[in-house]
Structures are given as C-alpha cells and as structure tokens.
Amino acid sequence: MSELEQRGVPEETRTEIMEATFRAVSEHGYAGLRMRDIGEEMEKTRQIIHYHYDGKYDLLANFLEYIIEQYEGSVEVERDVPPCEELDIRIRQCLFGPGFEEFDHWERMKVYHELFTHAQNDERHREIFDEHHRRLRDSITQVVAEGIERGDFRDTDPERTAQLITDVIHAARERKLSLGHDDAPEEAVQAIDEFVVDSLIVDE
Amino acid sequence: MSELEQRGVPEETRTEIMEATFRAVSEHGYAGLRMRDIGEEMEKTRQIIHYHYDGKYDLLANFLEYIIEQYEGSVEVERDVPPCEELDIRIRQCLFGPGFEEFDHWERMKVYHELFTHAQNDERHREIFDEHHRRLRDSITQVVAEGIERGDFRDTDPERTAQLITDVIHAARERKLSLGHDDAPEEAVQAIDEFVVDSLIVDE
C-alpha cells in the first residue's frame, strides 16, 4: 500500500487532484506553480486539495509518486518471454510509453524530467526518484542476469549493463524533450541493439 | 567572433557579469532568478548589466552561451593522438571537466543541466543547446570516423556511435546531480569502454 492510500485520500479524489496538477504543471511549469493554478484545473472546489495535502510542497512530492506509479504500474511483460525479447519490450515501454487517455506519454515525461532536474535541490524528491530509478534499473538487471543464467547472454556485470541501458533511455528522452530530437527514442533502441544487446547475445 | 564580442561588451565586464550570474543562479535557481540577485553578486553597480543586456531573458541566453564556450574552449587534445586515446580524453573531459578557479565543474554542470531542462519551454535556449550538442557529438563522430579510416575501429556508423557516447555522458552527469550518484561518471567511463570502445577496436 502506498503512502497515499494509507492517508485515506479516496482514489477518485486523488486522481482528480493529480490530473489537475498535471495540467497545471504542464501549463505553468513547476517552478512558478501556485496552488491556485491547480485549483483552477479542477471541477470540485480547491478546498479539497488543502484538506488532503499539507501545502504545495507536500502535494508535489505526492504528485511525483503518482507519476512514477503510473509508469511502473504500466509495464507488463508476459511470463516465459525469453530475456532478449523481454529486454526489448521493457526498453520500448520506457521510451515510447504506455497509452494514457488525457495526456500523452511525452506530456507526462516533460513534467517528469522537469521534476527530475529540480531534485538537484530537493532531498525528498531526490529520494523518490532514486528509488524509482533503482527499481527501473533492477528490473533490467534481472532480465540480463536471467539471460546470463540461461546461457543466452555472455557473462558480464548485469548491473553495469542495466545502468548503461537506463542511462541511454533517460538521455534519449531528454534530447527529445529539450532539443526537439524526435528521433532520439528510436535512435536509442538502435544503439542499444547494436552495442549492448548484440554484444550480449552468445552466438550459437 | 561570438555574438557577445560583436556587441562590444568589454571582456572583463562580461566575465564579471557572467560569473555573478553563475553565483546567483547557483544560489537562487534559474526559475526564480531576479536581475537584482545578479546585481547583488557584483562589485560594480548593477546598472552596468542593464546597459549591456536587454533584460533578464537576453542576459540568460547570453549566459548560456558563456557556459558552453567555457566548456568547448577547454577541451584540448594534442595532435597525433590515436583515435582510441583521443576518445577517452574527450569522454573524460566531458565527464570530469576542466579545472575552474572559482566554481568547480559540478557547480557549473548543475546550472547547465537546469538550463537544459528549461529549454523544453524556450526556443532560443533550445537552439543554443542544440548547436552545442551537435558540436560535441560531431567532435566524437570525427574521432570515430578517423579510427575507422585508420583501420583501428571496425566499420560502423560513426554518428550513431557518437550519439550513444554523448547520451551516456549526459545521463551520467544528471544522475550525479539529481540523484547524488557520485560514481555515475566513473561508471559511464567503464560502460562506454566495455560496450562501445571494446566493440569498436579491431583485434590485431
């Protein structure tokens, strides 16, 4: 159970507040955001935000957990998929995202990366991101380790390999967002294939 | 001649304003920065800023060019260094930086990465970063291409290789800054060595 569920914020209310925050951050940016901007994106009265969250800082830390949950919850890989294929599925999901109804992947990623940079100055955000980053990397480490165990992949350090893949995914998303390189995610898939996956695969 | 030199801002004045801006952004962050904060970091009167720069936005775009110039100007590689070694020198300079007197590499990188994320919302910053990114990547592309031509490296797409290296450098810096992963730059060097450089080198 997440911190938010423990708080007893009803699911529907939480989703409404969080989606309103998304729209507000998307429109006004993170740094200049006011509680009022979030309230203006809601149908219900904004008093409900103050009832559940202890100010802007508390709301935004919870908002960050919400974004991360959405992504982590969305990655599904069927059982018994070979490691090589699972690696590709996970990489593509990180890069191209699952489908969302209201906001698309890149609108969400824009907010995610803005908050990521702000974590430079914010210990709580840093901890939340770091945990998420570890889970993401570990999920890839596991796939690589399984591949090595099965003899599909050569013997290497699974964590270093997973870290490299995670770094390339992160950088490609940033390039698309900050520099407008729309091909960056596809380039990342190709580069990971050529330099990482191909080097892992043991020739029969 | 850069845009700034053409403007006729005396070198010494420019440096003073730019270093004051560095300290101010470092202290107050980019988003909430006021011209007054920069003025407070200067010994001379802050009227001099208004004399040379057309407001905060103009100053910050020029400031971004200043940061980039410092890095680009600092990368020096001797002639006749073999491509394999030059690659290593360039990667390490990007990751560990040249020495600066007042602010160290990571204080500068913190500001650089904060501005990089803000480029999501700023066309002029985006152009400046994109040009810098292209120059950086091209300098690595050239080394890889030279290595292929000399027969030191296997035949591959030099640009894709350079893009991958540039992405890994960028992500490692972000991890150190945003997540506090102090080992990230060293891990990046090792990962690039294992997966990129080793795969490039043609066995004798």
Coordinates of C-alpha atoms in Angstrom, one line a residue:
Chain A
M1 CA 0.0 0.0 0.0
S2 CA 1.5 3.3 -1.0
E3 CA 1.8 6.3 1.3
L4 CA -1.1 7.9 -0.4
E5 CA -3.5 5.0 0.1
Q6 CA -2.6 4.9 3.8
R7 CA -3.6 8.6 4.1
G8 CA -7.1 7.7 3.1
V9 CA -7.4 10.0 0.2
P10 CA -10.3 8.5 -1.8
E11 CA -8.9 7.1 -5.1
E12 CA -11.2 9.2 -7.3
T13 CA -10.4 12.4 -5.5
R14 CA -6.7 11.7 -5.6
T15 CA -6.9 11.0 -9.3
E16 CA -8.8 14.3 -9.9
I17 CA -6.3 16.3 -7.9
M18 CA -3.3 14.6 -9.5
E19 CA -4.6 15.1 -13.1
A20 CA -5.4 18.7 -12.3
T21 CA -1.8 19.1 -11.0
F22 CA -0.5 17.6 -14.3
R23 CA -2.4 20.1 -16.4
A24 CA -1.3 22.9 -14.1
V25 CA 2.4 22.0 -14.2
S26 CA 2.2 21.4 -17.9
E27 CA 0.8 24.9 -18.4
H28 CA 2.7 26.9 -15.8
G29 CA 5.9 24.9 -15.3
Y30 CA 7.0 23.5 -12.0
A31 CA 8.9 26.4 -10.5
G32 CA 6.2 29.1 -10.7
L33 CA 3.3 26.8 -9.8
R34 CA 0.7 28.1 -7.3
M35 CA -1.9 26.1 -5.5
R36 CA -4.4 28.3 -7.2
D37 CA -3.3 27.2 -10.6
I38 CA -4.1 23.6 -9.6
G39 CA -7.5 24.6 -8.2
E40 CA -8.4 26.3 -11.5
E41 CA -7.9 23.0 -13.3
M42 CA -10.4 21.2 -11.0
E43 CA -14.2 20.9 -11.2
K44 CA -14.6 20.4 -7.5
T45 CA -13.7 23.2 -5.0
R46 CA -10.0 23.6 -4.4
Q47 CA -10.5 23.4 -0.7
I48 CA -10.4 19.7 -1.2
I49 CA -6.7 20.0 -2.0
H50 CA -6.0 21.8 1.2
Y51 CA -8.0 19.2 3.1
H52 CA -5.9 16.3 1.9
Y53 CA -2.4 17.8 1.3
D54 CA -0.3 19.8 3.6
G55 CA 0.6 22.6 1.2
K56 CA 2.2 22.8 -2.2
Y57 CA 5.4 21.0 -1.2
D58 CA 3.6 18.0 0.2
L59 CA 1.2 17.9 -2.8
L60 CA 4.1 17.9 -5.3
A61 CA 6.0 15.2 -3.6
N62 CA 2.9 13.1 -3.7
F63 CA 2.4 14.1 -7.3
L64 CA 5.8 12.8 -8.2
E65 CA 4.9 9.4 -6.6
Y66 CA 1.8 9.4 -8.7
I67 CA 3.6 10.0 -12.0
I68 CA 6.1 7.2 -11.1
E69 CA 3.3 4.8 -10.1
Q70 CA 1.6 5.3 -13.4
Y71 CA 4.7 4.3 -15.3
E72 CA 5.8 1.4 -13.1
G73 CA 2.3 0.0 -13.0
S74 CA 2.0 0.1 -16.7
V75 CA 5.0 -2.1 -17.6
E76 CA 3.7 -5.6 -18.2
V77 CA 5.7 -8.4 -19.6
E78 CA 4.2 -11.9 -20.1
R79 CA 5.8 -14.8 -18.3
D80 CA 8.1 -17.1 -20.2
V81 CA 9.2 -14.4 -22.7
P82 CA 12.9 -15.0 -23.5
P83 CA 15.3 -12.4 -21.8
C84 CA 16.3 -11.0 -25.2
E85 CA 12.7 -10.2 -26.1
E86 CA 11.8 -9.0 -22.6
L87 CA 14.7 -6.6 -22.7
D88 CA 13.4 -5.1 -25.9
I89 CA 9.8 -4.8 -24.5
R90 CA 11.0 -3.1 -21.4
I91 CA 13.2 -0.6 -23.3
R92 CA 10.5 0.3 -25.7
Q93 CA 7.9 0.8 -22.9
C94 CA 10.3 3.2 -21.2
L95 CA 11.0 5.1 -24.4
F96 CA 7.6 5.1 -26.0
G97 CA 5.4 4.8 -23.0
P98 CA 2.0 3.2 -22.4
G99 CA -1.1 4.8 -23.7
F100 CA -2.8 7.4 -21.5
E101 CA -6.2 8.9 -22.1
E102 CA -5.9 12.5 -21.4
F103 CA -2.3 13.4 -21.5
D104 CA 0.1 11.6 -23.7
H105 CA 3.4 10.0 -22.8
W106 CA 5.5 13.0 -23.8
E107 CA 3.4 15.5 -21.9
R108 CA 3.9 13.3 -18.8
M109 CA 7.6 12.9 -19.5
K110 CA 8.1 16.6 -19.8
V111 CA 6.8 17.1 -16.3
Y112 CA 8.8 14.0 -15.1
H113 CA 12.1 15.4 -16.5
E114 CA 11.4 18.9 -15.1
L115 CA 10.9 17.4 -11.6
F116 CA 14.0 15.3 -12.1
T117 CA 16.2 18.3 -12.6
H118 CA 14.6 20.0 -9.6
A119 CA 15.6 17.0 -7.5
Q120 CA 19.1 18.6 -7.5
N121 CA 17.7 21.0 -4.9
D122 CA 15.2 18.8 -3.1
E123 CA 16.1 15.9 -0.8
R124 CA 12.6 14.3 -0.7
H125 CA 12.2 14.4 -4.5
R126 CA 15.7 13.0 -4.9
E127 CA 14.8 10.0 -2.6
I128 CA 11.6 9.3 -4.5
F129 CA 13.4 9.5 -7.9
D130 CA 16.3 7.5 -6.7
E131 CA 14.0 4.6 -5.5
H132 CA 12.2 4.7 -8.8
H133 CA 15.4 4.7 -10.7
R134 CA 16.7 1.7 -8.7
R135 CA 13.5 -0.3 -9.4
L136 CA 13.7 0.5 -13.1
R137 CA 17.4 -0.4 -13.3
D138 CA 16.8 -3.6 -11.2
S139 CA 14.1 -4.8 -13.5
I140 CA 16.5 -4.6 -16.3
T141 CA 19.4 -6.1 -14.2
Q142 CA 17.1 -9.1 -13.6
V143 CA 16.4 -9.7 -17.2
V144 CA 20.1 -9.5 -18.0
A145 CA 21.0 -11.9 -15.1
E146 CA 18.4 -14.3 -16.3
G147 CA 19.8 -14.2 -19.8
I148 CA 23.3 -15.0 -18.5
E149 CA 22.0 -17.8 -16.3
R150 CA 20.2 -19.4 -19.3
G151 CA 23.3 -19.1 -21.4
D152 CA 21.6 -16.7 -23.9
F153 CA 23.9 -13.8 -22.9
R154 CA 27.6 -13.8 -22.3
D155 CA 29.0 -13.4 -18.8
T156 CA 29.1 -9.7 -17.8
D157 CA 28.1 -7.5 -14.9
P158 CA 24.3 -7.4 -15.2
E159 CA 24.0 -4.2 -13.1
R160 CA 26.5 -2.2 -15.2
T161 CA 24.7 -3.4 -18.3
A162 CA 21.3 -2.3 -16.9
Q163 CA 22.7 1.0 -15.8
L164 CA 24.0 1.7 -19.2
I165 CA 20.6 0.9 -20.8
T166 CA 18.8 3.0 -18.2
D167 CA 21.1 5.9 -18.9
V168 CA 20.6 5.8 -22.6
I169 CA 16.9 5.7 -22.2
H170 CA 17.0 8.7 -19.9
A171 CA 19.2 10.8 -22.2
A172 CA 17.2 10.0 -25.3
R173 CA 14.0 11.2 -23.6
E174 CA 15.8 14.4 -22.6
R175 CA 17.0 15.0 -26.1
K176 CA 13.6 14.7 -27.5
L177 CA 12.1 17.0 -24.9
S178 CA 14.8 19.6 -24.5
L179 CA 16.3 19.6 -28.0
G180 CA 13.3 18.5 -30.0
H181 CA 15.1 15.4 -31.4
D182 CA 12.0 13.4 -32.2
D183 CA 14.1 10.5 -33.5
A184 CA 16.1 10.2 -30.2
P185 CA 14.0 7.3 -28.8
E186 CA 14.2 5.3 -32.0
E187 CA 18.0 6.0 -32.2
A188 CA 18.4 4.8 -28.6
V189 CA 16.7 1.5 -29.4
Q190 CA 19.1 1.0 -32.4
A191 CA 22.2 2.0 -30.4
I192 CA 21.2 -0.3 -27.5
D193 CA 20.7 -3.1 -30.0
E194 CA 23.9 -2.6 -31.8
F195 CA 26.2 -2.0 -28.8
V196 CA 24.6 -3.7 -25.9
V197 CA 22.2 -6.5 -26.9
D198 CA 24.2 -7.7 -29.9
S199 CA 27.3 -7.9 -27.7
L200 CA 25.4 -9.8 -25.0
I201 CA 24.0 -12.5 -27.3
V202 CA 26.1 -15.6 -27.4
D203 CA 26.5 -16.9 -30.9
E204 CA 25.1 -20.4 -31.3
Chain B
M1 CA 33.6 36.1 -33.3
S2 CA 30.7 35.3 -31.0
E3 CA 27.5 37.4 -30.7
L4 CA 28.8 38.8 -27.4
E5 CA 32.0 40.1 -28.8
Q6 CA 30.2 41.7 -31.7
R7 CA 28.1 43.6 -29.1
G8 CA 31.2 45.2 -27.8
V9 CA 30.8 44.2 -24.2
P10 CA 34.3 44.6 -22.8
E11 CA 35.7 41.1 -21.9
E12 CA 36.4 41.9 -18.3
T13 CA 32.9 43.4 -17.8
R14 CA 31.3 40.4 -19.5
T15 CA 33.2 38.0 -17.3
E16 CA 32.2 39.8 -14.2
I17 CA 28.6 39.8 -15.1
M18 CA 28.6 36.2 -16.2
E19 CA 30.3 35.0 -13.1
A20 CA 27.9 37.0 -10.9
T21 CA 25.1 35.3 -12.8
F22 CA 26.6 31.9 -12.1
R23 CA 26.7 32.6 -8.4
A24 CA 23.2 34.0 -8.5
V25 CA 21.7 31.0 -10.4
S26 CA 23.6 28.6 -8.2
E27 CA 22.1 30.2 -5.1
H28 CA 18.5 31.1 -6.2
G29 CA 17.9 28.6 -9.0
Y30 CA 17.1 29.6 -12.6
A31 CA 13.3 29.9 -12.4
G32 CA 13.0 32.4 -9.6
L33 CA 16.1 34.5 -10.6
R34 CA 15.7 38.3 -10.5
M35 CA 18.1 40.8 -12.0
R36 CA 18.6 42.1 -8.5
D37 CA 20.0 38.8 -7.4
I38 CA 22.7 39.1 -10.0
G39 CA 23.4 42.7 -9.1
E40 CA 24.0 41.7 -5.5
E41 CA 26.7 39.3 -6.6
M42 CA 28.6 42.1 -8.4
E43 CA 31.1 44.6 -7.1
K44 CA 30.3 47.2 -9.8
T45 CA 26.9 48.8 -9.9
R46 CA 24.2 46.7 -11.4
Q47 CA 23.3 49.4 -13.9
I48 CA 26.1 48.0 -16.0
I49 CA 24.0 44.9 -16.6
H50 CA 21.1 46.9 -17.9
Y51 CA 23.5 48.9 -20.0
H52 CA 24.7 45.8 -21.9
Y53 CA 21.8 43.4 -21.7
D54 CA 18.3 43.8 -22.8
G55 CA 16.6 42.4 -19.7
K56 CA 16.8 39.1 -17.9
Y57 CA 15.9 36.9 -20.8
D58 CA 18.6 38.4 -23.0
L59 CA 21.1 38.1 -20.2
L60 CA 20.3 34.5 -19.6
A61 CA 20.5 33.4 -23.2
N62 CA 24.0 35.1 -23.4
F63 CA 24.9 33.4 -20.1
L64 CA 24.1 30.0 -21.6
E65 CA 26.4 30.8 -24.5
Y66 CA 29.1 31.7 -21.9
I67 CA 28.8 28.4 -20.1
I68 CA 29.0 26.5 -23.3
E69 CA 32.0 28.5 -24.6
Q70 CA 33.9 27.7 -21.4
Y71 CA 33.5 24.0 -21.9
E72 CA 34.0 23.9 -25.6
G73 CA 37.1 26.1 -25.3
S74 CA 38.6 23.9 -22.6
V75 CA 38.7 20.6 -24.5
E76 CA 42.2 20.4 -25.9
V77 CA 43.6 17.2 -27.5
E78 CA 47.1 17.1 -28.8
R79 CA 47.6 16.3 -32.4
D80 CA 48.6 12.8 -33.5
V81 CA 46.9 11.1 -30.5
P82 CA 45.5 7.8 -31.7
P83 CA 41.6 7.8 -32.0
C84 CA 41.2 5.3 -29.2
E85 CA 43.1 7.5 -26.8
E86 CA 41.5 10.7 -28.0
L87 CA 38.1 9.2 -27.5
D88 CA 39.0 8.5 -23.9
I89 CA 40.4 12.0 -23.3
R90 CA 37.3 13.7 -24.7
I91 CA 34.9 11.5 -22.8
R92 CA 36.7 12.1 -19.5
Q93 CA 36.8 15.9 -20.1
C94 CA 33.1 15.9 -20.7
L95 CA 32.5 13.9 -17.5
F96 CA 35.1 15.3 -15.1
G97 CA 35.5 18.7 -16.5
P98 CA 38.4 21.1 -16.8
G99 CA 39.6 22.9 -13.7
F100 CA 37.9 26.2 -12.9
E101 CA 39.0 28.7 -10.4
E102 CA 36.0 29.9 -8.5
F103 CA 33.3 27.4 -9.2
D104 CA 34.0 23.8 -9.8
H105 CA 32.9 21.7 -12.7
W106 CA 29.8 20.3 -10.8
E107 CA 28.6 23.6 -9.7
R108 CA 28.7 24.7 -13.4
M109 CA 27.1 21.5 -14.6
K110 CA 24.3 21.9 -12.1
V111 CA 23.4 25.2 -13.7
Y112 CA 23.9 23.7 -17.2
H113 CA 21.5 20.9 -16.6
E114 CA 18.9 23.1 -15.0
L115 CA 19.0 25.3 -18.1
F116 CA 18.9 22.3 -20.3
T117 CA 15.6 21.2 -18.8
H118 CA 14.2 24.7 -19.2
A119 CA 15.0 24.5 -22.9
Q120 CA 11.8 22.4 -23.1
N121 CA 10.0 25.7 -22.9
D122 CA 12.4 28.1 -24.6
E123 CA 13.1 28.2 -28.3
R124 CA 16.2 30.3 -28.1
H125 CA 17.8 28.2 -25.4
R126 CA 16.9 25.1 -27.3
E127 CA 18.7 26.4 -30.4
I128 CA 21.8 27.3 -28.4
F129 CA 21.9 23.9 -26.6
D130 CA 21.2 22.0 -29.8
E131 CA 24.1 23.7 -31.6
H132 CA 26.4 22.9 -28.7
H133 CA 25.1 19.3 -28.6
R134 CA 25.8 19.0 -32.3
R135 CA 29.4 20.3 -32.0
L136 CA 30.0 18.0 -29.1
R137 CA 28.7 14.9 -30.9
D138 CA 30.4 15.9 -34.1
S139 CA 33.8 16.1 -32.3
I140 CA 33.3 12.5 -31.2
T141 CA 31.9 11.4 -34.6
Q142 CA 35.1 12.7 -36.2
V143 CA 37.3 10.7 -33.8
V144 CA 35.3 7.5 -34.5
A145 CA 35.4 8.2 -38.3
E146 CA 39.2 8.6 -38.1
G147 CA 39.5 5.4 -36.2
I148 CA 37.5 3.5 -38.9
E149 CA 39.6 5.1 -41.7
R150 CA 42.8 4.1 -40.0
G151 CA 41.5 0.6 -39.5
D152 CA 41.7 0.8 -35.7
F153 CA 38.0 0.6 -35.4
R154 CA 35.5 -1.8 -37.1
D155 CA 33.2 -0.3 -39.7
T156 CA 30.1 1.2 -38.1
D157 CA 28.0 4.3 -38.2
P158 CA 30.3 7.0 -36.6
E159 CA 27.4 9.3 -35.9
R160 CA 25.3 6.7 -34.1
T161 CA 28.3 5.7 -32.0
A162 CA 29.0 9.3 -31.1
Q163 CA 25.4 9.9 -30.2
L164 CA 25.4 6.9 -27.9
I165 CA 28.5 8.1 -26.1
T166 CA 27.1 11.7 -25.8
D167 CA 23.9 10.3 -24.4
V168 CA 25.7 8.2 -21.8
I169 CA 27.8 11.2 -20.7
H170 CA 24.7 13.4 -20.4
A171 CA 22.8 10.8 -18.3
A172 CA 25.7 10.1 -16.0
R173 CA 26.0 13.8 -15.2
E174 CA 22.3 14.0 -14.5
R175 CA 22.4 11.0 -12.2
K176 CA 25.2 12.5 -10.2
L177 CA 23.5 15.9 -10.0
S178 CA 19.8 14.8 -9.5
L179 CA 20.2 11.5 -7.7
G180 CA 23.5 12.1 -5.9
H181 CA 25.2 9.1 -7.7
D182 CA 28.8 10.3 -7.3
D183 CA 30.1 7.2 -9.0
A184 CA 28.0 7.8 -12.2
P185 CA 30.7 9.5 -14.2
E186 CA 33.2 6.7 -13.5
E187 CA 30.6 4.0 -14.2
A188 CA 29.9 5.8 -17.5
V189 CA 33.6 5.6 -18.5
Q190 CA 33.6 1.8 -17.7
A191 CA 30.4 1.1 -19.5
I192 CA 31.5 3.0 -22.6
D193 CA 34.8 1.1 -22.5
E194 CA 33.1 -2.3 -22.2
F195 CA 30.3 -1.8 -24.6
V196 CA 31.4 0.8 -27.1
V197 CA 35.2 1.2 -27.3
D198 CA 36.0 -2.5 -26.9
S199 CA 33.4 -3.4 -29.6
L200 CA 35.0 -0.8 -31.9
I201 CA 38.6 -2.0 -31.6
V202 CA 39.6 -4.3 -34.3
D203 CA 41.6 -7.2 -32.9
E204 CA 45.1 -7.4 -34.4

